[in-house]
Amino acid sequence: MGSSHSTVAEFKSSMMSKFEMTDLDLLHYFLGLEVKQGEGEVFVSQKKYASDLLKRFGLVNCKSAATPMNMNEKLHQEDGTGQANARSFRSLVGDLIYLAHTCPDISILLVLFQGSVDDRKSTSGNVFSLGSGAITWSSKKQVTTTLSSSEAEYIATTTSACQCIWLRRILVDLN
């Protein structure tokens, strides 16, 4: 990828003379990401990855919801349900983690499912964007057990402020 077609062609030619490789032309699909390239623009989507995930786990005809679970639900380690198929569960969780890490609008939903009833720790989360795209996002269980939701929000705000200061310093260094 480059701004000069002749430089890109020269680079590809040089690489092909030194390494065994094939020019597949424009990128269309890579690591679950669909890539559509137009004049002066690149659009990246995970629609196909998410669709394939739904098909693989038999969830294509499931009813969609704006919030995938009850926001007031309190999670417990022992909730009375039977044990899930461990292999299938790990596969689904791994795919969802990959999807969430490469698609910030999905990962922010994970931040909103509050904390754990078992250890009483809340979850902090933030997303920072530059222009129209997210450049960093985070979702972590807080190290401190808080006594109120206000205290948990204060910790989350402090963590976000530290990230903001770090990003600002990086941007200043990059001019």
PDB file of C-alpha atoms in Angstrom, residues 16 27 44 52 59-60 64 66 68 76 81 85 92 100 108 117-118 120 127 141 144 156 169 171 173-174:
ATOM      1  CA  MET A  16       9.243 -11.164  -6.101  1.00  0.00           C
ATOM      2  CA  LEU A  27      -6.731  -7.442  -0.399  1.00  0.00           C
ATOM      3  CA  VAL A  44     -12.993  -2.781   6.820  1.00  0.00           C
ATOM      4  CA  ASP A  52     -19.895 -17.412   9.905  1.00  0.00           C
ATOM      5  CA  LEU A  59     -27.485 -19.102  16.117  1.00  0.00           C
ATOM      6  CA  VAL A  60     -28.524 -17.743  12.705  1.00  0.00           C
ATOM      7  CA  SER A  64     -31.698 -10.245  18.032  1.00  0.00           C
ATOM      8  CA  ALA A  66     -30.160  -4.432  21.557  1.00  0.00           C
ATOM      9  CA  PRO A  68     -27.755  -9.413  24.717  1.00  0.00           C
ATOM     10  CA  HIS A  76     -22.533 -16.081  40.130  1.00  0.00           C
ATOM     11  CA  THR A  81     -27.103 -24.581  35.338  1.00  0.00           C
ATOM     12  CA  ASN A  85     -19.401 -28.463  26.506  1.00  0.00           C
ATOM     13  CA  LEU A  92     -17.080 -19.640  21.092  1.00  0.00           C
ATOM     14  CA  ALA A 100     -14.473  -7.864  20.406  1.00  0.00           C
ATOM     15  CA  ILE A 108     -17.769  -1.605  24.662  1.00  0.00           C
ATOM     16  CA  VAL A 117     -21.132 -10.725  42.660  1.00  0.00           C
ATOM     17  CA  ASP A 118     -18.557 -13.271  43.840  1.00  0.00           C
ATOM     18  CA  ARG A 120     -17.625  -7.590  44.351  1.00  0.00           C
ATOM     19  CA  VAL A 127     -12.737   3.874  24.221  1.00  0.00           C
ATOM     20  CA  LYS A 141     -11.763  -5.727  36.239  1.00  0.00           C
ATOM     21  CA  THR A 144      -9.909  -2.591  44.298  1.00  0.00           C
ATOM     22  CA  ALA A 156     -12.888   4.140  36.129  1.00  0.00           C
ATOM     23  CA  ARG A 169       1.753  12.828  25.200  1.00  0.00           C
ATOM     24  CA  LEU A 171       0.295  12.604  19.958  1.00  0.00           C
ATOM     25  CA  ASP A 173       5.610  13.434  20.403  1.00  0.00           C
ATOM     26  CA  LEU A 174       4.271  12.524  16.939  1.00  0.00           C
TER      27      LEU A 174
END
